[in-house]
Amino acid sequence: MAADAEVEVRNPSGLHARPAATFVRASAAFTADVTVTNLTRDAARSASAKSVLGVMGLAVARGHRVRIAADGADADEAVTQLVALIAAGLGEEIDGE
């Protein structure tokens, strides 16, 4: 089973080390293969959502749109939870909220 969704990164520093690690830890909870793509910078390049260096290498900044794609038994749940995590700021405060 496959699933994907897009979300805007809203936290002030984008996916730097700490939020990238939070995202990767959450991704690792799923058996599905999960990838992330920075649609704003380079829609042709994806990285494993289970690799901190891969996620950081996408250079995702505030305001960038990313696609979360998953393939596997828990793909729908993975995409839903990871999109919600990004939308909520990955544990960081979002200005004005």
A tleap script that builds the chain and sets N, CA, C and O, in Angstrom:
source leaprc.protein.ff14SB
mol = sequence {
  NMET ALA ALA ASP ALA GLU VAL GLU VAL ARG
  ASN PRO SER GLY LEU HIE ALA ARG PRO ALA
  ALA THR PHE VAL ARG ALA SER ALA ALA PHE
  THR ALA ASP VAL THR VAL THR ASN LEU THR
  ARG ASP ALA ALA ARG SER ALA SER ALA LYS
  SER VAL LEU GLY VAL MET GLY LEU ALA VAL
  ALA ARG GLY HIE ARG VAL ARG ILE ALA ALA
  ASP GLY ALA ASP ALA ASP GLU ALA VAL THR
  GLN LEU VAL ALA LEU ILE ALA ALA GLY LEU
  GLY GLU GLU ILE ASP GLY CGLU
}
set mol.1.N position { 0.839 -1.174 0.000 }
set mol.1.CA position { 0.000 0.000 0.000 }
set mol.1.C position { 0.892 1.247 0.000 }
set mol.1.O position { 1.906 1.286 0.696 }
set mol.2.N position { 0.522 2.235 -0.760 }
set mol.2.CA position { 1.307 3.471 -0.852 }
set mol.2.C position { 0.433 4.675 -0.500 }
set mol.2.O position { -0.780 4.663 -0.711 }
set mol.3.N position { 1.067 5.699 0.035 }
set mol.3.CA position { 0.372 6.933 0.384 }
set mol.3.C position { 1.362 8.081 0.294 }
set mol.3.O position { 2.568 7.886 0.441 }
set mol.4.N position { 0.840 9.292 0.048 }
set mol.4.CA position { 1.694 10.477 0.089 }
set mol.4.C position { 0.848 11.704 0.362 }
set mol.4.O position { -0.364 11.701 0.146 }
set mol.5.N position { 1.498 12.748 0.838 }
set mol.5.CA position { 0.834 14.019 1.113 }
set mol.5.C position { 1.892 15.113 1.136 }
set mol.5.O position { 3.081 14.847 1.308 }
set mol.6.N position { 1.432 16.347 0.959 }
set mol.6.CA position { 2.315 17.508 0.996 }
set mol.6.C position { 1.972 18.369 2.202 }
set mol.6.O position { 0.824 18.423 2.641 }
set mol.7.N position { 2.993 19.040 2.729 }
set mol.7.CA position { 2.799 19.910 3.883 }
set mol.7.C position { 3.845 21.022 3.837 }
set mol.7.O position { 4.948 20.825 3.328 }
set mol.8.N position { 3.492 22.183 4.370 }
set mol.8.CA position { 4.438 23.297 4.464 }
set mol.8.C position { 5.160 23.241 5.805 }
set mol.8.O position { 4.538 23.024 6.845 }
set mol.9.N position { 6.463 23.438 5.775 }
set mol.9.CA position { 7.266 23.475 6.996 }
set mol.9.C position { 7.103 24.860 7.607 }
set mol.9.O position { 7.390 25.868 6.962 }
set mol.10.N position { 6.638 24.905 8.863 }
set mol.10.CA position { 6.298 26.173 9.492 }
set mol.10.C position { 7.237 26.586 10.612 }
set mol.10.O position { 7.230 27.745 11.029 }
set mol.11.N position { 8.050 25.652 11.108 }
set mol.11.CA position { 8.918 26.041 12.224 }
set mol.11.C position { 10.031 26.967 11.731 }
set mol.11.O position { 10.478 26.843 10.590 }
set mol.12.N position { 10.478 27.890 12.579 }
set mol.12.CA position { 11.388 28.950 12.146 }
set mol.12.C position { 12.685 28.496 11.485 }
set mol.12.O position { 13.162 29.159 10.564 }
set mol.13.N position { 13.262 27.396 11.925 }
set mol.13.CA position { 14.564 26.974 11.401 }
set mol.13.C position { 14.489 25.853 10.380 }
set mol.13.O position { 15.524 25.324 9.977 }
set mol.14.N position { 13.297 25.480 9.953 }
set mol.14.CA position { 13.179 24.395 8.983 }
set mol.14.C position { 13.608 23.071 9.587 }
set mol.14.O position { 13.461 22.854 10.790 }
set mol.15.N position { 14.139 22.187 8.752 }
set mol.15.CA position { 14.548 20.858 9.222 }
set mol.15.C position { 16.046 20.827 9.522 }
set mol.15.O position { 16.793 20.070 8.902 }
set mol.16.N position { 16.480 21.652 10.475 }
set mol.16.CA position { 17.873 21.595 10.933 }
set mol.16.C position { 18.014 20.382 11.859 }
set mol.16.O position { 17.083 19.583 11.960 }
set mol.17.N position { 19.126 20.233 12.518 }
set mol.17.CA position { 19.466 18.998 13.239 }
set mol.17.C position { 18.397 18.503 14.211 }
set mol.17.O position { 17.992 17.344 14.123 }
set mol.18.N position { 17.938 19.326 15.117 }
set mol.18.CA position { 16.997 18.859 16.141 }
set mol.18.C position { 15.657 18.438 15.548 }
set mol.18.O position { 15.213 17.323 15.821 }
set mol.19.N position { 14.987 19.274 14.746 }
set mol.19.CA position { 13.716 18.811 14.182 }
set mol.19.C position { 13.891 17.667 13.189 }
set mol.19.O position { 13.001 16.827 13.054 }
set mol.20.N position { 15.022 17.622 12.495 }
set mol.20.CA position { 15.270 16.499 11.585 }
set mol.20.C position { 15.371 15.204 12.382 }
set mol.20.O position { 14.843 14.175 11.962 }
set mol.21.N position { 16.042 15.249 13.524 }
set mol.21.CA position { 16.156 14.062 14.375 }
set mol.21.C position { 14.791 13.646 14.919 }
set mol.21.O position { 14.495 12.454 15.000 }
set mol.22.N position { 13.965 14.613 15.288 }
set mol.22.CA position { 12.608 14.316 15.755 }
set mol.22.C position { 11.816 13.631 14.655 }
set mol.22.O position { 11.119 12.647 14.904 }
set mol.23.N position { 11.923 14.148 13.445 }
set mol.23.CA position { 11.217 13.588 12.290 }
set mol.23.C position { 11.694 12.164 11.995 }
set mol.23.O position { 10.880 11.277 11.737 }
set mol.24.N position { 12.999 11.948 12.032 }
set mol.24.CA position { 13.570 10.625 11.749 }
set mol.24.C position { 13.152 9.616 12.813 }
set mol.24.O position { 12.816 8.478 12.486 }
set mol.25.N position { 13.169 10.021 14.086 }
set mol.25.CA position { 12.719 9.111 15.153 }
set mol.25.C position { 11.267 8.701 14.936 }
set mol.25.O position { 10.919 7.533 15.107 }
set mol.26.N position { 10.427 9.650 14.563 }
set mol.26.CA position { 9.019 9.333 14.312 }
set mol.26.C position { 8.882 8.410 13.104 }
set mol.26.O position { 8.070 7.486 13.120 }
set mol.27.N position { 9.664 8.652 12.068 }
set mol.27.CA position { 9.621 7.824 10.854 }
set mol.27.C position { 10.042 6.391 11.140 }
set mol.27.O position { 9.500 5.448 10.564 }
set mol.28.N position { 11.012 6.236 12.031 }
set mol.28.CA position { 11.550 4.910 12.345 }
set mol.28.C position { 10.525 4.009 13.025 }
set mol.28.O position { 10.712 2.794 13.081 }
set mol.29.N position { 9.456 4.584 13.537 }
set mol.29.CA position { 8.426 3.792 14.204 }
set mol.29.C position { 7.572 2.993 13.222 }
set mol.29.O position { 6.800 2.127 13.630 }
set mol.30.N position { 7.709 3.281 11.940 }
set mol.30.CA position { 6.878 2.629 10.926 }
set mol.30.C position { 7.683 1.617 10.134 }
set mol.30.O position { 8.880 1.793 9.908 }
set mol.31.N position { 7.006 0.548 9.712 }
set mol.31.CA position { 7.677 -0.461 8.886 }
set mol.31.C position { 7.727 -0.037 7.429 }
set mol.31.O position { 8.554 -0.537 6.667 }
set mol.32.N position { 6.856 0.875 7.033 }
set mol.32.CA position { 6.820 1.347 5.642 }
set mol.32.C position { 8.125 2.045 5.276 }
set mol.32.O position { 8.784 2.640 6.129 }
set mol.33.N position { 8.488 1.967 4.005 }
set mol.33.CA position { 9.582 2.779 3.477 }
set mol.33.C position { 9.033 4.188 3.322 }
set mol.33.O position { 8.034 4.390 2.631 }
set mol.34.N position { 9.669 5.159 3.951 }
set mol.34.CA position { 9.177 6.537 3.941 }
set mol.34.C position { 10.246 7.437 3.333 }
set mol.34.O position { 11.418 7.360 3.702 }
set mol.35.N position { 9.833 8.288 2.400 }
set mol.35.CA position { 10.744 9.262 1.807 }
set mol.35.C position { 10.178 10.659 1.973 }
set mol.35.O position { 8.972 10.848 2.129 }
set mol.36.N position { 11.074 11.632 1.937 }
set mol.36.CA position { 10.687 13.035 1.999 }
set mol.36.C position { 11.350 13.751 0.831 }
set mol.36.O position { 12.504 13.482 0.496 }
set mol.37.N position { 10.605 14.668 0.215 }
set mol.37.CA position { 11.089 15.441 -0.923 }
set mol.37.C position { 10.842 16.914 -0.655 }
set mol.37.O position { 9.739 17.294 -0.262 }
set mol.38.N position { 11.849 17.747 -0.861 }
set mol.38.CA position { 11.692 19.194 -0.735 }
set mol.38.C position { 11.193 19.711 -2.081 }
set mol.38.O position { 11.982 19.909 -3.004 }
set mol.39.N position { 9.892 19.926 -2.191 }
set mol.39.CA position { 9.289 20.355 -3.456 }
set mol.39.C position { 9.692 21.772 -3.830 }
set mol.39.O position { 9.688 22.123 -5.010 }
set mol.40.N position { 10.036 22.582 -2.856 }
set mol.40.CA position { 10.410 23.969 -3.109 }
set mol.40.C position { 11.805 24.072 -3.712 }
set mol.40.O position { 12.033 24.895 -4.598 }
set mol.41.N position { 12.731 23.256 -3.251 }
set mol.41.CA position { 14.124 23.360 -3.684 }
set mol.41.C position { 14.449 22.437 -4.857 }
set mol.41.O position { 15.051 22.881 -5.835 }
set mol.42.N position { 14.059 21.153 -4.778 }
set mol.42.CA position { 14.439 20.186 -5.817 }
set mol.42.C position { 13.492 18.997 -5.772 }
set mol.42.O position { 13.745 18.024 -5.062 }
set mol.43.N position { 12.405 19.073 -6.528 }
set mol.43.CA position { 11.377 18.034 -6.504 }
set mol.43.C position { 11.860 16.703 -7.067 }
set mol.43.O position { 11.177 15.690 -6.917 }
set mol.44.N position { 13.020 16.686 -7.709 }
set mol.44.CA position { 13.538 15.444 -8.292 }
set mol.44.C position { 14.388 14.652 -7.296 }
set mol.44.O position { 14.784 13.524 -7.587 }
set mol.45.N position { 14.671 15.227 -6.130 }
set mol.45.CA position { 15.566 14.581 -5.165 }
set mol.45.C position { 14.815 14.248 -3.885 }
set mol.45.O position { 14.227 15.126 -3.254 }
set mol.46.N position { 14.838 12.990 -3.509 }
set mol.46.CA position { 14.199 12.532 -2.275 }
set mol.46.C position { 15.244 11.925 -1.358 }
set mol.46.O position { 16.348 11.584 -1.783 }
set mol.47.N position { 14.875 11.798 -0.093 }
set mol.47.CA position { 15.755 11.159 0.884 }
set mol.47.C position { 14.923 10.253 1.772 }
set mol.47.O position { 13.720 10.454 1.935 }
set mol.48.N position { 15.573 9.266 2.337 }
set mol.48.CA position { 14.904 8.410 3.308 }
set mol.48.C position { 14.526 9.248 4.518 }
set mol.48.O position { 15.343 10.006 5.041 }
set mol.49.N position { 13.292 9.107 4.954 }
set mol.49.CA position { 12.838 9.818 6.142 }
set mol.49.C position { 13.413 9.197 7.406 }
set mol.49.O position { 13.176 9.692 8.508 }
set mol.50.N position { 14.166 8.119 7.250 }
set mol.50.CA position { 14.764 7.432 8.389 }
set mol.50.C position { 16.260 7.732 8.514 }
set mol.50.O position { 16.972 7.070 9.269 }
set mol.51.N position { 16.732 8.741 7.761 }
set mol.51.CA position { 18.142 9.142 7.779 }
set mol.51.C position { 18.265 10.627 8.124 }
set mol.51.O position { 17.811 11.483 7.366 }
set mol.52.N position { 18.877 10.928 9.267 }
set mol.52.CA position { 19.046 12.328 9.666 }
set mol.52.C position { 19.852 13.086 8.620 }
set mol.52.O position { 19.477 14.190 8.227 }
set mol.53.N position { 20.951 12.505 8.171 }
set mol.53.CA position { 21.778 13.194 7.173 }
set mol.53.C position { 21.024 13.379 5.863 }
set mol.53.O position { 21.153 14.420 5.219 }
set mol.54.N position { 20.244 12.388 5.464 }
set mol.54.CA position { 19.455 12.502 4.242 }
set mol.54.C position { 18.440 13.623 4.333 }
set mol.54.O position { 18.304 14.425 3.409 }
set mol.55.N position { 17.722 13.678 5.453 }
set mol.55.CA position { 16.709 14.722 5.650 }
set mol.55.C position { 17.372 16.097 5.702 }
set mol.55.O position { 16.898 17.035 5.061 }
set mol.56.N position { 18.457 16.225 6.455 }
set mol.56.CA position { 19.147 17.517 6.540 }
set mol.56.C position { 19.717 17.932 5.187 }
set mol.56.O position { 19.771 19.122 4.878 }
set mol.57.N position { 20.141 16.968 4.384 }
set mol.57.CA position { 20.702 17.252 3.069 }
set mol.57.C position { 19.713 17.854 2.091 }
set mol.57.O position { 20.111 18.416 1.071 }
set mol.58.N position { 18.422 17.742 2.394 }
set mol.58.CA position { 17.406 18.337 1.520 }
set mol.58.C position { 17.292 19.846 1.718 }
set mol.58.O position { 16.620 20.525 0.942 }
set mol.59.N position { 17.943 20.370 2.748 }
set mol.59.CA position { 17.978 21.817 3.026 }
set mol.59.C position { 16.581 22.429 3.069 }
set mol.59.O position { 16.299 23.418 2.392 }
set mol.60.N position { 15.724 21.830 3.869 }
set mol.60.CA position { 14.347 22.315 4.002 }
set mol.60.C position { 14.325 23.501 4.955 }
set mol.60.O position { 14.752 23.394 6.105 }
set mol.61.N position { 13.825 24.630 4.469 }
set mol.61.CA position { 13.731 25.851 5.267 }
set mol.61.C position { 12.262 26.170 5.550 }
set mol.61.O position { 11.356 25.574 4.968 }
set mol.62.N position { 12.053 27.111 6.446 }
set mol.62.CA position { 10.696 27.554 6.747 }
set mol.62.C position { 10.001 28.002 5.462 }
set mol.62.O position { 10.590 28.696 4.634 }
set mol.63.N position { 8.757 27.601 5.311 }
set mol.63.CA position { 7.975 27.979 4.145 }
set mol.63.C position { 8.109 27.020 2.978 }
set mol.63.O position { 7.341 27.107 2.020 }
set mol.64.N position { 9.066 26.109 3.039 }
set mol.64.CA position { 9.207 25.119 1.966 }
set mol.64.C position { 8.088 24.083 2.065 }
set mol.64.O position { 7.613 23.757 3.153 }
set mol.65.N position { 7.681 23.574 0.899 }
set mol.65.CA position { 6.699 22.484 0.857 }
set mol.65.C position { 7.456 21.181 0.674 }
set mol.65.O position { 8.373 21.082 -0.141 }
set mol.66.N position { 7.052 20.182 1.449 }
set mol.66.CA position { 7.657 18.864 1.334 }
set mol.66.C position { 6.576 17.831 1.036 }
set mol.66.O position { 5.412 17.989 1.405 }
set mol.67.N position { 7.000 16.772 0.359 }
set mol.67.CA position { 6.109 15.633 0.128 }
set mol.67.C position { 6.623 14.479 0.976 }
set mol.67.O position { 7.806 14.139 0.946 }
set mol.68.N position { 5.711 13.886 1.730 }
set mol.68.CA position { 6.001 12.683 2.494 }
set mol.68.C position { 5.337 11.540 1.744 }
set mol.68.O position { 4.130 11.568 1.506 }
set mol.69.N position { 6.122 10.534 1.372 }
set mol.69.CA position { 5.588 9.376 0.648 }
set mol.69.C position { 5.991 8.117 1.399 }
set mol.69.O position { 7.105 8.015 1.913 }
set mol.70.N position { 5.076 7.163 1.455 }
set mol.70.CA position { 5.360 5.913 2.159 }
set mol.70.C position { 4.798 4.749 1.365 }
set mol.70.O position { 3.786 4.869 0.674 }
set mol.71.N position { 5.483 3.617 1.482 }
set mol.71.CA position { 5.051 2.396 0.809 }
set mol.71.C position { 5.235 1.235 1.782 }
set mol.71.O position { 6.350 0.940 2.212 }
set mol.72.N position { 4.140 0.589 2.116 }
set mol.72.CA position { 4.197 -0.528 3.052 }
set mol.72.C position { 2.887 -0.665 3.794 }
set mol.72.O position { 1.942 0.091 3.566 }
set mol.73.N position { 2.843 -1.636 4.684 }
set mol.73.CA position { 1.600 -1.967 5.385 }
set mol.73.C position { 1.028 -0.791 6.180 }
set mol.73.O position { -0.190 -0.626 6.236 }
set mol.74.N position { 1.874 0.020 6.787 }
set mol.74.CA position { 1.395 1.139 7.602 }
set mol.74.C position { 1.639 2.498 6.930 }
set mol.74.O position { 1.833 3.506 7.609 }
set mol.75.N position { 1.626 2.514 5.609 }
set mol.75.CA position { 1.921 3.736 4.850 }
set mol.75.C position { 0.954 4.872 5.168 }
set mol.75.O position { 1.383 6.006 5.383 }
set mol.76.N position { -0.344 4.582 5.200 }
set mol.76.CA position { -1.321 5.643 5.477 }
set mol.76.C position { -1.085 6.273 6.842 }
set mol.76.O position { -1.084 7.496 6.979 }
set mol.77.N position { -0.888 5.435 7.841 }
set mol.77.CA position { -0.653 5.930 9.195 }
set mol.77.C position { 0.645 6.731 9.262 }
set mol.77.O position { 0.700 7.773 9.914 }
set mol.78.N position { 1.680 6.250 8.595 }
set mol.78.CA position { 2.967 6.952 8.592 }
set mol.78.C position { 2.816 8.350 8.006 }
set mol.78.O position { 3.255 9.329 8.610 }
set mol.79.N position { 2.202 8.446 6.842 }
set mol.79.CA position { 2.045 9.746 6.185 }
set mol.79.C position { 1.198 10.679 7.045 }
set mol.79.O position { 1.554 11.842 7.232 }
set mol.80.N position { 0.090 10.182 7.565 }
set mol.80.CA position { -0.791 11.008 8.391 }
set mol.80.C position { -0.059 11.559 9.605 }
set mol.80.O position { -0.142 12.754 9.891 }
set mol.81.N position { 0.657 10.700 10.320 }
set mol.81.CA position { 1.340 11.138 11.537 }
set mol.81.C position { 2.528 12.049 11.246 }
set mol.81.O position { 2.762 13.010 11.980 }
set mol.82.N position { 3.274 11.763 10.195 }
set mol.82.CA position { 4.443 12.590 9.882 }
set mol.82.C position { 4.040 13.967 9.361 }
set mol.82.O position { 4.686 14.963 9.685 }
set mol.83.N position { 2.988 14.031 8.567 }
set mol.83.CA position { 2.484 15.330 8.103 }
set mol.83.C position { 2.005 16.152 9.299 }
set mol.83.O position { 2.277 17.350 9.379 }
set mol.84.N position { 1.296 15.516 10.223 }
set mol.84.CA position { 0.817 16.223 11.417 }
set mol.84.C position { 1.984 16.726 12.262 }
set mol.84.O position { 1.928 17.831 12.801 }
set mol.85.N position { 3.033 15.928 12.379 }
set mol.85.CA position { 4.216 16.323 13.144 }
set mol.85.C position { 4.879 17.556 12.534 }
set mol.85.O position { 5.258 18.481 13.253 }
set mol.86.N position { 5.017 17.568 11.218 }
set mol.86.CA position { 5.605 18.728 10.538 }
set mol.86.C position { 4.707 19.947 10.685 }
set mol.86.O position { 5.189 21.041 10.976 }
set mol.87.N position { 3.411 19.769 10.489 }
set mol.87.CA position { 2.467 20.885 10.594 }
set mol.87.C position { 2.474 21.493 11.992 }
set mol.87.O position { 2.216 22.686 12.153 }
set mol.88.N position { 2.770 20.675 13.006 }
set mol.88.CA position { 2.794 21.145 14.392 }
set mol.88.C position { 4.133 21.770 14.782 }
set mol.88.O position { 4.271 22.265 15.901 }
set mol.89.N position { 5.123 21.758 13.885 }
set mol.89.CA position { 6.397 22.422 14.148 }
set mol.89.C position { 7.510 21.522 14.639 }
set mol.89.O position { 8.565 22.014 15.040 }
set mol.90.N position { 7.301 20.213 14.617 }
set mol.90.CA position { 8.358 19.265 15.006 }
set mol.90.C position { 8.926 19.557 16.390 }
set mol.90.O position { 10.133 19.453 16.610 }
set mol.91.N position { 8.049 19.921 17.316 }
set mol.91.CA position { 8.485 20.169 18.680 }
set mol.91.C position { 9.012 21.569 18.934 }
set mol.91.O position { 9.404 21.883 20.057 }
set mol.92.N position { 9.029 22.409 17.920 }
set mol.92.CA position { 9.480 23.793 18.084 }
set mol.92.C position { 8.275 24.728 18.047 }
set mol.92.O position { 7.245 24.408 17.455 }
set mol.93.N position { 8.417 25.883 18.685 }
set mol.93.CA position { 7.340 26.864 18.649 }
set mol.93.C position { 7.232 27.467 17.262 }
set mol.93.O position { 8.233 27.757 16.605 }
set mol.94.N position { 6.002 27.647 16.838 }
set mol.94.CA position { 5.736 28.314 15.568 }
set mol.94.C position { 5.333 29.741 15.901 }
set mol.94.O position { 4.442 29.952 16.723 }
set mol.95.N position { 5.974 30.725 15.277 }
set mol.95.CA position { 5.694 32.135 15.561 }
set mol.95.C position { 4.195 32.404 15.546 }
set mol.95.O position { 3.485 31.994 14.628 }
set mol.96.N position { 3.727 33.104 16.583 }
set mol.96.CA position { 2.333 33.507 16.633 }
set mol.96.C position { 1.403 32.430 17.152 }
set mol.96.O position { 0.188 32.629 17.172 }
set mol.97.N position { 1.937 31.299 17.572 }
set mol.97.CA position { 1.069 30.229 18.093 }
set mol.97.C position { 1.504 29.809 19.473 }
set mol.97.O position { 0.893 28.922 20.069 }
savepdb mol mol.pdb
quit
